[in-house]
mmCIF file of C-alpha atoms and ligand atoms in Angstrom:
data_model
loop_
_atom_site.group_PDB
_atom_site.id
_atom_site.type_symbol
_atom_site.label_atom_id
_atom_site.label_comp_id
_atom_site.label_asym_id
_atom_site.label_seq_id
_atom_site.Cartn_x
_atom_site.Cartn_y
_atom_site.Cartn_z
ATOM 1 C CA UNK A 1 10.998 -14.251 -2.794
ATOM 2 C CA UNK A 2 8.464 -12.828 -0.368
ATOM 3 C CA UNK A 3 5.146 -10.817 -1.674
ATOM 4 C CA UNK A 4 3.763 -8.156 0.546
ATOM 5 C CA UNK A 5 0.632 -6.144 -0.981
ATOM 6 C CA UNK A 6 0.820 -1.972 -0.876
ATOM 7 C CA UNK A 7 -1.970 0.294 -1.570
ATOM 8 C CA UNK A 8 -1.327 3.897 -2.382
ATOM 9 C CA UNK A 9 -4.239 5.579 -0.767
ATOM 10 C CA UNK A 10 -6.180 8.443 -2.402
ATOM 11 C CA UNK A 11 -4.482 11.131 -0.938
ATOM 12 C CA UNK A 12 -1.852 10.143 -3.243
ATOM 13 C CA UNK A 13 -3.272 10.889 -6.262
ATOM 14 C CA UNK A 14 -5.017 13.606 -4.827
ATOM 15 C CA UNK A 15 -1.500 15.207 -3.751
ATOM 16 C CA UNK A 16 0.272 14.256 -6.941
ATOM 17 C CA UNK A 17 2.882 12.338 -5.003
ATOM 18 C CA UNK A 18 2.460 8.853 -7.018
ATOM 19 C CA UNK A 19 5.649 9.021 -8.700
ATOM 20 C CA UNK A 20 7.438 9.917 -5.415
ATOM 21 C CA UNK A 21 5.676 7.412 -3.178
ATOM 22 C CA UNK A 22 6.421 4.380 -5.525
ATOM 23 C CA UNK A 23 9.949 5.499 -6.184
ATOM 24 C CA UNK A 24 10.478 4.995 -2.186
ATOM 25 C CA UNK A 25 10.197 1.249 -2.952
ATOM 26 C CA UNK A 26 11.830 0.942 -6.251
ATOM 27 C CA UNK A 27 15.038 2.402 -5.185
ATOM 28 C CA UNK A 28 15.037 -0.118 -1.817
ATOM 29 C CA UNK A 29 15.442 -2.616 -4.980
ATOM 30 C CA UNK A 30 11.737 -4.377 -4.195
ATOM 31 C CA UNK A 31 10.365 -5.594 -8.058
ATOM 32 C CA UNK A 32 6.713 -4.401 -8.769
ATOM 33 C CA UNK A 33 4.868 -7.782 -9.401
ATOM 34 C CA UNK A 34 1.704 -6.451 -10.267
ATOM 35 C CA UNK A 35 -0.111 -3.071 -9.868
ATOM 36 C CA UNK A 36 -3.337 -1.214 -10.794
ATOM 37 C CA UNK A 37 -5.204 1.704 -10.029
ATOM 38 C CA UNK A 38 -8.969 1.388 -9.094
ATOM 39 C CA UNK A 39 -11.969 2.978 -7.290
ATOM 40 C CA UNK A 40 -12.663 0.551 -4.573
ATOM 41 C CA UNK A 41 -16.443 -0.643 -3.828
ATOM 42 C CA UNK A 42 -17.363 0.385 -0.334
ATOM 43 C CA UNK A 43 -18.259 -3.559 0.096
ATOM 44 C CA UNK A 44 -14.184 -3.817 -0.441
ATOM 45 C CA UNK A 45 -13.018 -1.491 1.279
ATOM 46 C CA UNK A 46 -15.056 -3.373 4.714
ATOM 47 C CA UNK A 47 -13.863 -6.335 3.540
ATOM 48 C CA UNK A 48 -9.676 -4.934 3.725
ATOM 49 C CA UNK A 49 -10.012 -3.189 6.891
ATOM 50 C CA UNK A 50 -12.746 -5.882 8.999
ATOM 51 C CA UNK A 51 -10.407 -6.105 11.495
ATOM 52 C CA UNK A 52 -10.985 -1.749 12.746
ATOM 53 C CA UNK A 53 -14.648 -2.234 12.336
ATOM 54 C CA UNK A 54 -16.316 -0.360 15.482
ATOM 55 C CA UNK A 55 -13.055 1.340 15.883
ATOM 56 C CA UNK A 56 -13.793 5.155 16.707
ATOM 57 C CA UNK A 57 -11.599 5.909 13.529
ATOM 58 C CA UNK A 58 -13.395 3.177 11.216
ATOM 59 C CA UNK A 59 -16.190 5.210 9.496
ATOM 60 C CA UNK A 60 -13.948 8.091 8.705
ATOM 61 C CA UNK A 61 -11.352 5.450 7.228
ATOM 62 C CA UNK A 62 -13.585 3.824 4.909
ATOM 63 C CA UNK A 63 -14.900 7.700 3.961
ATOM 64 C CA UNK A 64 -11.506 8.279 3.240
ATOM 65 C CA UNK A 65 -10.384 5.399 1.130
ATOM 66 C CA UNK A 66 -13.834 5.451 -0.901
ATOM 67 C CA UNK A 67 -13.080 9.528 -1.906
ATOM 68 C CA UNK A 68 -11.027 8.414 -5.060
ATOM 69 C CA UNK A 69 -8.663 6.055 -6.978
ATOM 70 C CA UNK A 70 -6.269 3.772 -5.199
ATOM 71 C CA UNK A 71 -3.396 2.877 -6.406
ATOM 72 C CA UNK A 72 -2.749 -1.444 -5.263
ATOM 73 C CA UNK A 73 0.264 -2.954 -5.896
ATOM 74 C CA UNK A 74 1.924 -6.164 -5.110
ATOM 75 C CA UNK A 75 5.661 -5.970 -4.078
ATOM 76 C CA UNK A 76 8.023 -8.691 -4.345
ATOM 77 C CA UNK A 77 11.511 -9.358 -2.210
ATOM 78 C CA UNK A 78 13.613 -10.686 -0.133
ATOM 79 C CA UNK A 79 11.631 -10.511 3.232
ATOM 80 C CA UNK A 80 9.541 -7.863 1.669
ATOM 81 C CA UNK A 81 6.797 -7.267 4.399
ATOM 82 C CA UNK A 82 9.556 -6.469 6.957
ATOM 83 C CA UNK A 83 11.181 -3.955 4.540
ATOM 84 C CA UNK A 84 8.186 -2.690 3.432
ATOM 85 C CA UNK A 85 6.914 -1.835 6.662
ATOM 86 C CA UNK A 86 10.164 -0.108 7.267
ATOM 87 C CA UNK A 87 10.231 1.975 4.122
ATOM 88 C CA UNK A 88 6.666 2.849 5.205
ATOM 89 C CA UNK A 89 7.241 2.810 8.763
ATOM 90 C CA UNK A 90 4.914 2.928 11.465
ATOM 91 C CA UNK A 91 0.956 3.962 11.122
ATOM 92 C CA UNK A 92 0.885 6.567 14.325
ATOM 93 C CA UNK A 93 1.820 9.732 13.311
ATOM 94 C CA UNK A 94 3.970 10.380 16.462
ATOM 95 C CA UNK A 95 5.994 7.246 15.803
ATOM 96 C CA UNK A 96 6.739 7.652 12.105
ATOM 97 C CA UNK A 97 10.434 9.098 11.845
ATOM 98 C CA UNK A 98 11.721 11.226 9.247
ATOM 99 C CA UNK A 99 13.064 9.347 6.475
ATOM 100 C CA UNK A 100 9.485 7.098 6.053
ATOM 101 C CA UNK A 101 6.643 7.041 4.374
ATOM 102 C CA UNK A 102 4.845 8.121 6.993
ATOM 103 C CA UNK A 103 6.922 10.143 8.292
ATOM 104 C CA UNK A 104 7.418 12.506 5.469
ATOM 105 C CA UNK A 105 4.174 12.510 4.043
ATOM 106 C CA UNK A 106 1.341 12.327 6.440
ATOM 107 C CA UNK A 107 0.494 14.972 8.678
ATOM 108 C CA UNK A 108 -2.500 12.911 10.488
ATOM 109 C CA UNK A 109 -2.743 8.885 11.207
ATOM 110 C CA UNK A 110 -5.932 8.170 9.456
ATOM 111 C CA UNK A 111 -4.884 9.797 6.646
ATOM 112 C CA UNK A 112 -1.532 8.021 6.433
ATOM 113 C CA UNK A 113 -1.614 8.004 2.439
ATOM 114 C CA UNK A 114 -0.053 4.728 2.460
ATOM 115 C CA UNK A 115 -1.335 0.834 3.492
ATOM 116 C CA UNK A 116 1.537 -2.574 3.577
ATOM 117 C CA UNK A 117 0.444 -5.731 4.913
ATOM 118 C CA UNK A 118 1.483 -6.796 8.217
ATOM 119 C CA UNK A 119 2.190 -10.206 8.057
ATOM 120 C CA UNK A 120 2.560 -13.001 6.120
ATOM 121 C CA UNK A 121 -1.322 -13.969 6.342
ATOM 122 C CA UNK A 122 -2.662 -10.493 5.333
ATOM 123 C CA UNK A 123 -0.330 -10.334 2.587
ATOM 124 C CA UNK A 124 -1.879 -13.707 1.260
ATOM 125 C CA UNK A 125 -5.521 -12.426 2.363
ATOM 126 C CA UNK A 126 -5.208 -8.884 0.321
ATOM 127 C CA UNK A 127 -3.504 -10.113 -2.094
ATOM 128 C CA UNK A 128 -6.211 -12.064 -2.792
ATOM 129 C CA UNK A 129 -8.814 -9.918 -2.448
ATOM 130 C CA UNK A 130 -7.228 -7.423 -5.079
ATOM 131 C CA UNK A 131 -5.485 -9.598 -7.605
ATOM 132 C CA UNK A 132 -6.671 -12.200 -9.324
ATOM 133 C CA UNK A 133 -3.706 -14.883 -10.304
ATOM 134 C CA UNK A 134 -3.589 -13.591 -14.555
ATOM 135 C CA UNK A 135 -3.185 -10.192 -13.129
ATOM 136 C CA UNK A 136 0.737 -10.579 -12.019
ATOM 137 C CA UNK A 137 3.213 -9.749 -14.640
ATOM 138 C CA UNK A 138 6.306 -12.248 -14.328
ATOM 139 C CA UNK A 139 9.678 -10.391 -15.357
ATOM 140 C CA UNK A 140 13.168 -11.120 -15.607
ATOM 141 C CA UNK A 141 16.291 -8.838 -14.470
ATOM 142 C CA UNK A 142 17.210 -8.483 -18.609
ATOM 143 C CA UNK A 143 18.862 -5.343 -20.134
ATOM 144 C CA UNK A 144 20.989 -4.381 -17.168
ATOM 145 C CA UNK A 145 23.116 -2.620 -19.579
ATOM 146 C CA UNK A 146 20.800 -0.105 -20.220
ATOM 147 C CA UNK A 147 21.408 1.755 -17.026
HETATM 148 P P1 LIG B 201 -3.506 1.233 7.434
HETATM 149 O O1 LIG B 201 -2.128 0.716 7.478
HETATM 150 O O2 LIG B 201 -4.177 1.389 6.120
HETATM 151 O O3 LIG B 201 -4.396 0.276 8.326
HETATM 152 C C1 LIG B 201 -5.496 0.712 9.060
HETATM 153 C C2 LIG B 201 -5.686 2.178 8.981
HETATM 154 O O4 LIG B 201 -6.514 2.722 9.973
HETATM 155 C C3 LIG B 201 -4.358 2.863 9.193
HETATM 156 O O5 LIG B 201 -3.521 2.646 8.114
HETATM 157 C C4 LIG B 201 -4.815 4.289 9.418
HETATM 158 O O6 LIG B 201 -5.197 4.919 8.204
HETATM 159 C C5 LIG B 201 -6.058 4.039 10.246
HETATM 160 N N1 LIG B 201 -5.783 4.117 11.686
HETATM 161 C C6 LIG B 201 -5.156 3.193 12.451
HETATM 162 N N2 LIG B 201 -5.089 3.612 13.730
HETATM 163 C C7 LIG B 201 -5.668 4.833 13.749
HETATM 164 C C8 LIG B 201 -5.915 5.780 14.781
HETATM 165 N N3 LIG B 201 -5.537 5.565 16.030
HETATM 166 N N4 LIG B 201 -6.539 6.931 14.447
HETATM 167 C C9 LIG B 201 -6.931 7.154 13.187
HETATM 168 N N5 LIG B 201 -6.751 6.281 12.167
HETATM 169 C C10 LIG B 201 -6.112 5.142 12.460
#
């Protein structure tokens, strides 16, 4: 099974949309393999997004993801960054259709309220930088009968 990380950015929280937002992946059938909420240090925040640093949008993104709790999860499945990136769809706001994340929920691209790796070596990089190994949760498919 593939893992893909997701952050639920603070706009999420702020908006009171958690429940909603996470729901979007549960239902596609992806298993939540580990998943806290934290403030991030502006020192981790550079590190997750080096690769827009001296973009034109960079300062305001970092403003934005340092003005309250995020909510990081890792998400497990069957080609899960594809699927994830689907269910979140894609980060400019003119491209996003109905039906995605994105498209439903954010009315401007920096404030996209939502963040899923986009390949297999950012997965494993963020990951990494949010979870330490102890952190995941291994769980089994038990108790089907209860719904
Ligand atoms: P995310 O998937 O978290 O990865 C980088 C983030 O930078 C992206 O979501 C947006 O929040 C932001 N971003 C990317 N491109 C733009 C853009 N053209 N204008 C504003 N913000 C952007």
């Amino acid at each position: 099974m593939e893992k893909t990380f997701v952050m639920l950015k603070p706009g999420v929280l702020q908006r009171r949309i958690a429940g909603e937002v996470l729901n979007r992946f549960e239902r596609k059938g992806l298993r939540i393999a580990a998943l806290k909420m934290l403030r991030m240090s502006r020192e981790m925040v550079e590190a997750h997004y080096a690769e827009h640093r001296g973009r034109d949008f960079y300062e305001k993104l970092v403003e934005y993801t340092l003005s309250g709790p995020v909510i990081a999860m890792v998400m497990e499945g069957e080609e899960a960054i594809t699927v994830v990136r689907h269910l979140t769809g894609p980060t400019n706001l003119l491209d996003a259709p109905a039906g995605t994340i994105r498209g439903d929920y954010a009315a401007r691209t920096r404030l996209n309220i939502v963040h899923a790796s986009d390949s297999p070596a950012s997965a494993e990089r963020e990951i990494a930088l949010f979870f330490r190994p102890e952190e995941f949760c291994p769980w089994e498919d038990g108790n089907r009968d209860w719904f």
